[in-house]
Coordinates of N, CA and C in Angstrom, one line a residue:
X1 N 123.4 65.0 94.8 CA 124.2 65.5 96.0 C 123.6 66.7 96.6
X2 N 123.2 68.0 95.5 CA 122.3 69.0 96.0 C 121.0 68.7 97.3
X3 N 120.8 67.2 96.8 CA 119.4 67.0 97.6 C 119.7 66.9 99.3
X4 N 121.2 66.0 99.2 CA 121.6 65.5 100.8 C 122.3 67.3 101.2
X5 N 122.8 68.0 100.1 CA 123.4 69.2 101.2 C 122.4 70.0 101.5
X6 N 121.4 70.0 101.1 CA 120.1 70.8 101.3 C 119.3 70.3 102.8
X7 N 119.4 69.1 102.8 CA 118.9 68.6 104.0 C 120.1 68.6 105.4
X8 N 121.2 68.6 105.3 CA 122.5 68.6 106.0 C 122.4 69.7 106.5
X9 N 121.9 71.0 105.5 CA 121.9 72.6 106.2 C 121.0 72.7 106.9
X10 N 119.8 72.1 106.9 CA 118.8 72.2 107.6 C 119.2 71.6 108.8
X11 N 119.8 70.4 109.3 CA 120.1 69.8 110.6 C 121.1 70.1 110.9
X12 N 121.8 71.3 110.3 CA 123.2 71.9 111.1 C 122.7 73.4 111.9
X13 N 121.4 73.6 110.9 CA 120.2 75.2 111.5 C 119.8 74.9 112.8
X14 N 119.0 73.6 112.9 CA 118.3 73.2 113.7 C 119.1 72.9 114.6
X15 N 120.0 72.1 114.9 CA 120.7 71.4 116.1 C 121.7 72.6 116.9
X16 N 121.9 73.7 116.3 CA 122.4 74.9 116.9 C 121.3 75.8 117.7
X17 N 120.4 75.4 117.3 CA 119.4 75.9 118.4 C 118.9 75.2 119.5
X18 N 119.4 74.2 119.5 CA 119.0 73.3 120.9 C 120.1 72.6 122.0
X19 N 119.6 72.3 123.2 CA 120.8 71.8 123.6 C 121.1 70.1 123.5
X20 N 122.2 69.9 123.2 CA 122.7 68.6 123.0 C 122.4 67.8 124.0
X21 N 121.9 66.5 123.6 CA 121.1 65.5 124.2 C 122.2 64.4 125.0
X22 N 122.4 63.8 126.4 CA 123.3 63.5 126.9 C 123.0 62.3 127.5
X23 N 124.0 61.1 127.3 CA 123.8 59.6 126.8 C 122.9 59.6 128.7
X24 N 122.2 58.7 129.0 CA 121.5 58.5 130.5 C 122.4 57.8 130.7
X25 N 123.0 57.9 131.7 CA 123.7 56.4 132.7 C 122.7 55.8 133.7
X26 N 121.7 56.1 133.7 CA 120.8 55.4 134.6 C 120.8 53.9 134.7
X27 N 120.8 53.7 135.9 CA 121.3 51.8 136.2 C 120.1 51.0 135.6
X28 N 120.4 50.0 135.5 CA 119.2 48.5 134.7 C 118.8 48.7 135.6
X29 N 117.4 48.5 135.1 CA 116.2 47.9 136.0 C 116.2 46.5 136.4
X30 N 115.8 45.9 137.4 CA 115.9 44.5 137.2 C 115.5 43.6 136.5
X31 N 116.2 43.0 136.0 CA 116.1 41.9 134.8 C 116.3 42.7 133.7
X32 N 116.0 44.1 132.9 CA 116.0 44.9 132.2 C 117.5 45.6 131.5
X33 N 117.2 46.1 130.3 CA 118.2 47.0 129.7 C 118.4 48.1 130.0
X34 N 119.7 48.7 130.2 CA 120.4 49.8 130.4 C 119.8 50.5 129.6
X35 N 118.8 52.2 129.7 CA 118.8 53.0 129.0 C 119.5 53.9 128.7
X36 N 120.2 54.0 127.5 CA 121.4 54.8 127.3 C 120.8 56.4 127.2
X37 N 119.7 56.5 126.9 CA 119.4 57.7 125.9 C 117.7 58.0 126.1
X38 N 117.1 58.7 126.4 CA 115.8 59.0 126.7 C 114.7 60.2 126.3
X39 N 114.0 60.2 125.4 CA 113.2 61.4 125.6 C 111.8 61.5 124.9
X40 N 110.8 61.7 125.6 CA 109.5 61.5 125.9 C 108.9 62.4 124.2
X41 N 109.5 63.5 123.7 CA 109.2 64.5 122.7 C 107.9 65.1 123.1
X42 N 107.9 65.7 124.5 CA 107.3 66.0 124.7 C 107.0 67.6 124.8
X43 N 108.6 68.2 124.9 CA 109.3 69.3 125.0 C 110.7 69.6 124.2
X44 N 111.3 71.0 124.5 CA 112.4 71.1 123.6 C 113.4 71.0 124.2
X45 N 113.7 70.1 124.9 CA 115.1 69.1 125.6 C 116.4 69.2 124.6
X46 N 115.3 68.2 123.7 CA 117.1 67.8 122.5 C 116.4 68.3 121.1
X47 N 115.5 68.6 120.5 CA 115.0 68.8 119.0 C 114.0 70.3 119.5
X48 N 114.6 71.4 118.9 CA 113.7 72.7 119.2 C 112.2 72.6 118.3
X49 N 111.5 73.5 118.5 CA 110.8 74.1 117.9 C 110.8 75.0 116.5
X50 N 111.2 74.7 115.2 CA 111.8 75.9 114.6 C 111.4 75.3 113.0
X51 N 111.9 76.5 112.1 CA 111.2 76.0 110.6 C 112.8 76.4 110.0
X52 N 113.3 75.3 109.3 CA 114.6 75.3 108.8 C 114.4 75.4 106.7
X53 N 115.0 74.6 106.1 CA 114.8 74.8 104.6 C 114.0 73.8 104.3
X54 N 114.0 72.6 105.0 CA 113.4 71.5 105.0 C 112.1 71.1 105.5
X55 N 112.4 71.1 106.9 CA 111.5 71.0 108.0 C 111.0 71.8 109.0
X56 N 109.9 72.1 109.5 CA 108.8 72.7 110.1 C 108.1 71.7 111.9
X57 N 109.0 72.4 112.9 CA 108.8 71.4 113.7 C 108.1 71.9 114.9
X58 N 107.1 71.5 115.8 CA 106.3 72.2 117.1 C 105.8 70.7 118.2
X59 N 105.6 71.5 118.6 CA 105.1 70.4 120.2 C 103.7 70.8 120.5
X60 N 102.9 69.5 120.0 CA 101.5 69.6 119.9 C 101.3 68.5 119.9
X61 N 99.8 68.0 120.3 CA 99.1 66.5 119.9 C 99.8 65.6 121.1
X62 N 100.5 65.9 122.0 CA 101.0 65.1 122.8 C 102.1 64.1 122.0
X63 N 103.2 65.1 121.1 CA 104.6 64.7 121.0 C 105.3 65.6 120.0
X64 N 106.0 65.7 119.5 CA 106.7 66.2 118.0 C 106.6 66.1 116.8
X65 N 105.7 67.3 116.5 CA 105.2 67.9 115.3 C 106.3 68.0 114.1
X66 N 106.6 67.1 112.8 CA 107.4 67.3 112.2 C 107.0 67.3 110.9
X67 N 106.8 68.4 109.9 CA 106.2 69.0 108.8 C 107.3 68.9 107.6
X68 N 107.4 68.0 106.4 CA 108.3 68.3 105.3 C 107.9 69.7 104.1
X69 N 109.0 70.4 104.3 CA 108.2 71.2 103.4 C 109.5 71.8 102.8
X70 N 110.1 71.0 102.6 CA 111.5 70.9 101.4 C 110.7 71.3 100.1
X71 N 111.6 71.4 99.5 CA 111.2 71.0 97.5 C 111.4 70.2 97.1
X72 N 112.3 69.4 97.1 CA 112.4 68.0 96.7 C 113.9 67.1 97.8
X73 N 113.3 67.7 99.1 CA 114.8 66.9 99.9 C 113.7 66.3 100.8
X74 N 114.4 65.1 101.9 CA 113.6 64.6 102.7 C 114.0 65.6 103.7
X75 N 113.2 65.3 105.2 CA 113.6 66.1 106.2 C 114.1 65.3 107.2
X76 N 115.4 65.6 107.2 CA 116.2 64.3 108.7 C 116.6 65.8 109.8
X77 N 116.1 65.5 110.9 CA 116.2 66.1 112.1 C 117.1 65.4 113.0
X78 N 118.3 66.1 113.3 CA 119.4 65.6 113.8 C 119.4 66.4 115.4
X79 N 119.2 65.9 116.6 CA 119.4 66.9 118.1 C 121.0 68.0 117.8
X80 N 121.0 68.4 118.6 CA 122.0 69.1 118.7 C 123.0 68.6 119.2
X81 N 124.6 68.8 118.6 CA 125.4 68.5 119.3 C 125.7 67.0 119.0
X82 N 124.8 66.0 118.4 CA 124.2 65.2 118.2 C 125.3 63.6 119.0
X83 N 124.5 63.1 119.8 CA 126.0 62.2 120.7 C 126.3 61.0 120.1
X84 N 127.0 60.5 119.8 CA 127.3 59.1 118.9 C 126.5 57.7 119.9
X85 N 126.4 56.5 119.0 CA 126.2 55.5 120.1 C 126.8 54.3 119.1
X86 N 127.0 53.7 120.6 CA 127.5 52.2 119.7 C 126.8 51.3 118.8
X87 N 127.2 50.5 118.2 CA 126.4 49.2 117.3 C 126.1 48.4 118.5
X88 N 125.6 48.6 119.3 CA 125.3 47.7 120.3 C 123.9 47.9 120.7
X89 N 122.7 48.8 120.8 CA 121.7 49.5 120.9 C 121.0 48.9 120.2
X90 N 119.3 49.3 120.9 CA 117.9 48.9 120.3 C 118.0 50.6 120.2
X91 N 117.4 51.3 119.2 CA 116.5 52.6 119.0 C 115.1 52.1 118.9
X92 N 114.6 52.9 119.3 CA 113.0 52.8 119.5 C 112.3 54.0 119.1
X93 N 111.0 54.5 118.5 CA 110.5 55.8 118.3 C 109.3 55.5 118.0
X94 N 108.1 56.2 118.7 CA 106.6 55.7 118.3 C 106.3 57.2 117.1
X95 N 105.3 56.8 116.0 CA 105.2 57.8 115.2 C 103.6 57.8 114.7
X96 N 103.1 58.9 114.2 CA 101.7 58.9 113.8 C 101.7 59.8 112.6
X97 N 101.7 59.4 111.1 CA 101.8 60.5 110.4 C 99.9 60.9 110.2
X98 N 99.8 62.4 110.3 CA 98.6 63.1 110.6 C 98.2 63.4 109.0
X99 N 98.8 63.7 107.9 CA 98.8 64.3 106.9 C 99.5 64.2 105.7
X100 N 99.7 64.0 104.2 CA 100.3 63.9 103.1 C 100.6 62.9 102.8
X101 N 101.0 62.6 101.5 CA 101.0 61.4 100.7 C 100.9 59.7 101.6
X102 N 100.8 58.8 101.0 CA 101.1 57.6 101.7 C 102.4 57.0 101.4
X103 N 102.9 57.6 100.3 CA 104.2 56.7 99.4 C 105.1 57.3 100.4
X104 N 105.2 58.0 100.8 CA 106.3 58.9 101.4 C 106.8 58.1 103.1
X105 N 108.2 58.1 102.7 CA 108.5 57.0 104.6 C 108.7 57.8 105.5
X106 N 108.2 57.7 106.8 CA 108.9 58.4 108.0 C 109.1 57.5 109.2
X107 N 110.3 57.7 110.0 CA 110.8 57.1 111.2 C 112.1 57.6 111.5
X108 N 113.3 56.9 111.6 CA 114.3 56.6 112.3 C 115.3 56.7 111.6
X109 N 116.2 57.9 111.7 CA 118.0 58.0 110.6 C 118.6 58.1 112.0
X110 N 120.0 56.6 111.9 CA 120.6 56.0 112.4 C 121.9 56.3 112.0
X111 N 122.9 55.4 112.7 CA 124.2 55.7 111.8 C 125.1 56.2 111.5
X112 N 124.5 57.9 111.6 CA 125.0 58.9 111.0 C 126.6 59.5 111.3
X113 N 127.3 59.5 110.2 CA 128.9 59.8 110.6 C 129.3 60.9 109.8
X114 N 130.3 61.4 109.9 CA 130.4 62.8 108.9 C 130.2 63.7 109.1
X115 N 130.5 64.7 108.5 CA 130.0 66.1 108.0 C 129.6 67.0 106.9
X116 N 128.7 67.4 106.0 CA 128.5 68.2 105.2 C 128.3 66.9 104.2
X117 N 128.9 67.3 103.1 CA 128.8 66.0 102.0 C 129.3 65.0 102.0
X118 N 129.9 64.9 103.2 CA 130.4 63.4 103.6 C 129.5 62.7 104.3
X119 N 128.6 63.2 104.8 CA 127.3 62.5 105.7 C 127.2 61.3 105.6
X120 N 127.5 60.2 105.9 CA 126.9 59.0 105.7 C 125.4 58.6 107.2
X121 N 124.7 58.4 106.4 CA 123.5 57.6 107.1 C 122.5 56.6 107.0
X122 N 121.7 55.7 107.6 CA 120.7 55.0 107.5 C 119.4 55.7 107.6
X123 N 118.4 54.8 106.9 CA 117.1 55.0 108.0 C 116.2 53.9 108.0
X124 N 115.2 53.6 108.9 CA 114.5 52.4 108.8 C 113.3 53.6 108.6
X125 N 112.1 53.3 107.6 CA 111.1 54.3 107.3 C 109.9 53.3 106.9
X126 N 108.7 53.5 107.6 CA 107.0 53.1 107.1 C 106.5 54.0 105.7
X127 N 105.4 53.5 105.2 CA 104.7 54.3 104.7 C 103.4 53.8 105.0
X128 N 102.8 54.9 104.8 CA 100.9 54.7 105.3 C 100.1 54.4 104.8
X129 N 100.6 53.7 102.8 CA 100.6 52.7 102.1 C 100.6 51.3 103.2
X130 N 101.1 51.1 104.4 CA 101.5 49.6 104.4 C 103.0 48.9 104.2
X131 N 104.0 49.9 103.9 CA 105.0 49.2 103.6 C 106.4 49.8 104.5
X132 N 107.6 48.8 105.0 CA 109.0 49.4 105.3 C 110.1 49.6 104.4
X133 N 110.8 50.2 104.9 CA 112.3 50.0 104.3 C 113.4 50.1 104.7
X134 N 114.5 49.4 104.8 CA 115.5 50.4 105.2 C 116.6 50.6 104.1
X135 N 116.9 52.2 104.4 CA 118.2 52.6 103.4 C 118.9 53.5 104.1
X136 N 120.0 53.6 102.9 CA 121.5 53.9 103.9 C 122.1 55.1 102.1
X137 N 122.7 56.0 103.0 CA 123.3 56.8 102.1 C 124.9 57.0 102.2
X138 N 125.5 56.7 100.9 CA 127.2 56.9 101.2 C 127.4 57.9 99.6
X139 N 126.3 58.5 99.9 CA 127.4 59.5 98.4 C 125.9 58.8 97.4
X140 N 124.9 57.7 97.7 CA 124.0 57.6 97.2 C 123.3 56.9 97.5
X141 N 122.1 56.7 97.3 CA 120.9 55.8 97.9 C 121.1 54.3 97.4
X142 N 120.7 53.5 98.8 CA 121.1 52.2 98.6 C 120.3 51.3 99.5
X143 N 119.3 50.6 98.9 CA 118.3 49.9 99.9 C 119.1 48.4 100.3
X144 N 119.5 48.4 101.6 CA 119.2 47.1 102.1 C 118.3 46.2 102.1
X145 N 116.7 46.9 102.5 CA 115.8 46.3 102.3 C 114.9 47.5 101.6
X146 N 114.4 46.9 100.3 CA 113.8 47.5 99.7 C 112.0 48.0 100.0
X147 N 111.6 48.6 99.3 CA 110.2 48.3 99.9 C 109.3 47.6 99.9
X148 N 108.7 46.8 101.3 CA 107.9 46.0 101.3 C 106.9 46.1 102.2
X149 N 105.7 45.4 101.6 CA 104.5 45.3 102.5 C 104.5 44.5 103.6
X150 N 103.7 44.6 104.6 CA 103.2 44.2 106.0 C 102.1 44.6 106.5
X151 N 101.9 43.6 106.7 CA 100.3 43.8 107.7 C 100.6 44.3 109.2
X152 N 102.0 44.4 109.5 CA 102.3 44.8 110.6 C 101.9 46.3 111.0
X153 N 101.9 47.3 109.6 CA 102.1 48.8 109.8 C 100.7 49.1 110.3
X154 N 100.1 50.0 110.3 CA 98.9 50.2 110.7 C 98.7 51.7 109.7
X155 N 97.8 52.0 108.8 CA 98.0 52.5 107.9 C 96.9 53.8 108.1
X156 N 96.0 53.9 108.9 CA 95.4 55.0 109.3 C 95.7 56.1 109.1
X157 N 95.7 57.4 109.2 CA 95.9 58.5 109.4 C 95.5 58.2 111.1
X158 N 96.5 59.2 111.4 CA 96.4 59.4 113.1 C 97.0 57.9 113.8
X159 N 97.4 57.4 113.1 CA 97.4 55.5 114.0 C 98.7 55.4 114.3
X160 N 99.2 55.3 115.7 CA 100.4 54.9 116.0 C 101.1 53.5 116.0
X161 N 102.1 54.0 114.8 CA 103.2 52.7 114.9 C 104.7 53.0 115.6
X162 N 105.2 52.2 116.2 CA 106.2 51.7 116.6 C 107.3 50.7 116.3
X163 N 108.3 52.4 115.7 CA 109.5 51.4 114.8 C 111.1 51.3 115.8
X164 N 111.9 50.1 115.6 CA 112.7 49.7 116.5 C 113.7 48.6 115.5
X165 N 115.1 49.4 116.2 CA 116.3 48.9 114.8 C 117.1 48.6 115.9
X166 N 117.6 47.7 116.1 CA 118.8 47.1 116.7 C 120.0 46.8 116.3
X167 N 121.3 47.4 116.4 CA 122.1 47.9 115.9 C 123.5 46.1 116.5
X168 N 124.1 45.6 115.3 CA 125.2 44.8 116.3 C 126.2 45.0 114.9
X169 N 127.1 45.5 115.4 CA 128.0 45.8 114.0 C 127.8 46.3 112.7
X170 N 128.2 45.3 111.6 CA 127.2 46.2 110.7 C 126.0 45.5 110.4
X171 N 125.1 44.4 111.6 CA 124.1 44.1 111.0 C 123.0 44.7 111.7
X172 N 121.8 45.0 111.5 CA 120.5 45.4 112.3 C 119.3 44.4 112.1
X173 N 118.2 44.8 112.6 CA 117.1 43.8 113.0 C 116.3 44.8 112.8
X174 N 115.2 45.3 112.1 CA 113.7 46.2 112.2 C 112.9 45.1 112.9
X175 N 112.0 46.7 113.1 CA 110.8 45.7 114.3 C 109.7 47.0 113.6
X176 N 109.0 46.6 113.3 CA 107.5 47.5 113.2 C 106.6 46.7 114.3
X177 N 106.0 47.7 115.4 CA 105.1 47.3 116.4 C 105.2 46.1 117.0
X178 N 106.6 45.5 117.1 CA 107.0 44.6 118.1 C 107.1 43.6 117.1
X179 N 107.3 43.7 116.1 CA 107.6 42.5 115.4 C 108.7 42.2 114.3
X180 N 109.8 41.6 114.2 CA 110.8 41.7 113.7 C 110.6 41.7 112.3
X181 N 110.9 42.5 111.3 CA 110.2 42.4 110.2 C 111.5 42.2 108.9
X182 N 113.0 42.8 109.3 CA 113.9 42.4 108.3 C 115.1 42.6 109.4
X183 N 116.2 41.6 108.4 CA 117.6 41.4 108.6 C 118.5 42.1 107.6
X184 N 119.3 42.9 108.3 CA 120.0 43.4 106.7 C 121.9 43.5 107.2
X185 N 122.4 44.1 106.6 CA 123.9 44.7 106.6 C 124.2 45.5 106.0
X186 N 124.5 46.6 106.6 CA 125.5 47.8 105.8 C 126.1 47.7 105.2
X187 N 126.9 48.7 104.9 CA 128.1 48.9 104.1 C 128.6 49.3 104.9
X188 N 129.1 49.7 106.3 CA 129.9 50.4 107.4 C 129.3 49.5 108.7
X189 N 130.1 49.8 109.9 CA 129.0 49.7 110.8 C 128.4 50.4 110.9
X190 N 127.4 50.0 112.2 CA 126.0 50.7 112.3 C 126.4 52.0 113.5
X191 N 127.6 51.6 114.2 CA 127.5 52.6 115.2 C 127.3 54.6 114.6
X192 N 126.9 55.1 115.4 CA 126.3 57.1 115.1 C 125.3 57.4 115.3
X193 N 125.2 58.6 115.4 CA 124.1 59.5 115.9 C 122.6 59.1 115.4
X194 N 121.7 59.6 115.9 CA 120.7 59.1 115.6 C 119.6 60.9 114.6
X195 N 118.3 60.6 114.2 CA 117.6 61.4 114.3 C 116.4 61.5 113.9
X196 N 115.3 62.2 113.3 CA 114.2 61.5 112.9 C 113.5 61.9 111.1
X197 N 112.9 61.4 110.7 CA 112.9 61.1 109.4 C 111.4 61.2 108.9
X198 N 111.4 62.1 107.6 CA 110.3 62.5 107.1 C 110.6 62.6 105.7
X199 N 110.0 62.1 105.1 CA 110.5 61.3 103.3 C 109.8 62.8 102.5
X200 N 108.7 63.0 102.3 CA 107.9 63.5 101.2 C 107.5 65.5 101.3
X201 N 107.5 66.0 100.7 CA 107.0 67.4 101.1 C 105.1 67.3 101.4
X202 N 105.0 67.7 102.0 CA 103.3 67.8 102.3 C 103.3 66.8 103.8
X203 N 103.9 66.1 104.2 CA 103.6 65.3 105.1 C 104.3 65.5 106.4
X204 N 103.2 65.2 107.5 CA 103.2 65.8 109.0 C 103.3 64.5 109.7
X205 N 104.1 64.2 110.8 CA 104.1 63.0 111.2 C 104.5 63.7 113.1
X206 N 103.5 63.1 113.6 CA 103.8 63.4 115.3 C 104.5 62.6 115.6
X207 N 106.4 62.4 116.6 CA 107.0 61.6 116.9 C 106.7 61.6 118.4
X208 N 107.2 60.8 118.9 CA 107.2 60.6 120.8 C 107.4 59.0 121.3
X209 N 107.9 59.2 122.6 CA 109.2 58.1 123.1 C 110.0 57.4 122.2
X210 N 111.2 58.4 122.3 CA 111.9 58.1 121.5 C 113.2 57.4 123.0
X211 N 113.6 56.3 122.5 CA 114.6 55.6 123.6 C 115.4 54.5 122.6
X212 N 116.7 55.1 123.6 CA 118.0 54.0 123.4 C 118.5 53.3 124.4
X213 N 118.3 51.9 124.3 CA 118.7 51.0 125.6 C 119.6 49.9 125.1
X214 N 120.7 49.7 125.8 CA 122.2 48.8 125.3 C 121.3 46.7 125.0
X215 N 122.2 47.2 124.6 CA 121.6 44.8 124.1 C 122.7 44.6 125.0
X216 N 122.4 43.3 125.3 CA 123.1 42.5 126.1 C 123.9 41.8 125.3
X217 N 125.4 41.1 125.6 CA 126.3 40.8 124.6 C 125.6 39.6 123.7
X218 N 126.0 39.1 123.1 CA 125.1 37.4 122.4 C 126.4 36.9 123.2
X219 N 125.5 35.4 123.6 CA 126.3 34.3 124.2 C 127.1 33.6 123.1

């Protein structure tokens, strides 16, 4: 439990320094999805610039510089204010880890409800090994989908992948670089805040276009 309140303080540091990120009402494109939620990480809109217990964050390389340098916590970066969203959304976030281990996951913490040691959350996470996963925390770690390999990841240092979770109740859909890669189910629904996710100490991962756009109902 020390490990999640250690990281919880860090995203309660951080998100008080920035301003809270505010759902887009912007109309469908044609034939297209409503984007709920938008931002390029280009700048300090919704995630500042700042070095908390955990994480170490800057705007460089053409997106968001995000450095783990916990002692033994992951680094989950939560915006400020942080706005909830329904089980109804695709999240989307492109990522490039620059530096440190391969075993170690980084992408997308979903889900998120609570406060303090009540935190419940997801994450869908790569490694630069080649492999996904997703997991979910309620008081302790619990893989939906455990870790597995794909030829889908792209395992380079510097090489951007593109991870994407579609949220319908309590079930979701992963996509590594456009390709659906697992089916899972929570333990809760999926609807809450979103943020971004860095597994290992030593490792640097540049995030950017990060978007949330509504699904259409299922027929």
């Amino acid at each position: 439990m020390s490990r999640l309140v250690l990281t919880l303080a860090l995203t309660a540091t951080v998100a008080a320094a920035a301003c809270a990120p505010t759902p887009d009402p912007r109309p469908r494109a044609a034939g297209g999805p409503r984007v709920i939620f938008e931002d390029a990480l280009k700048s300090p809109i919704n995630w500042p610039a700042a070095q908390g217990t955990n994480c170490r964050s800057s705007y460089s390389d053409g997106g968001y510089v995000v450095e783990n340098i916990g002692a033994s916590a992951p680094c989950l970066l939560a915006p400020a204010r942080a706005a909830s969203f329904p089980a109804s959304v695709r999240i989307e976030v492109s990522a490039r880890q620059r530096k440190g281990t391969r075993e170690g996951a980084f992408g997308l913490m979903f889900a998120s409800r609570g406060a303090a040691a009540d935190r419940t959350f997801a994450t869908l996470g790569l490694t630069a090994n080649g492999t996904y996963r997703v997991a979910s925390w309620n008081g302790k770690w619990v893989y939906p989908v455990p870790p597995t390999a794909t030829r889908s990841v792209k395992t380079d240092y510097g090489a951007l992948n593109t991870l994407a979770v579609e949220l319908r109740d309590r079930s979701i859909v992963a996509y590594v670089n456009g390709r659906p890669v697992a089916t899972a189910e929570l333990g809760a629904e999926a609807a809450g805040a979103l943020g971004l996710y860095v597994d290992q100490r030593g490792m640097e991962v540049v995030f950017s276009h990060l978007r949330v756009v509504e699904l259409a109902p299922l027929s």
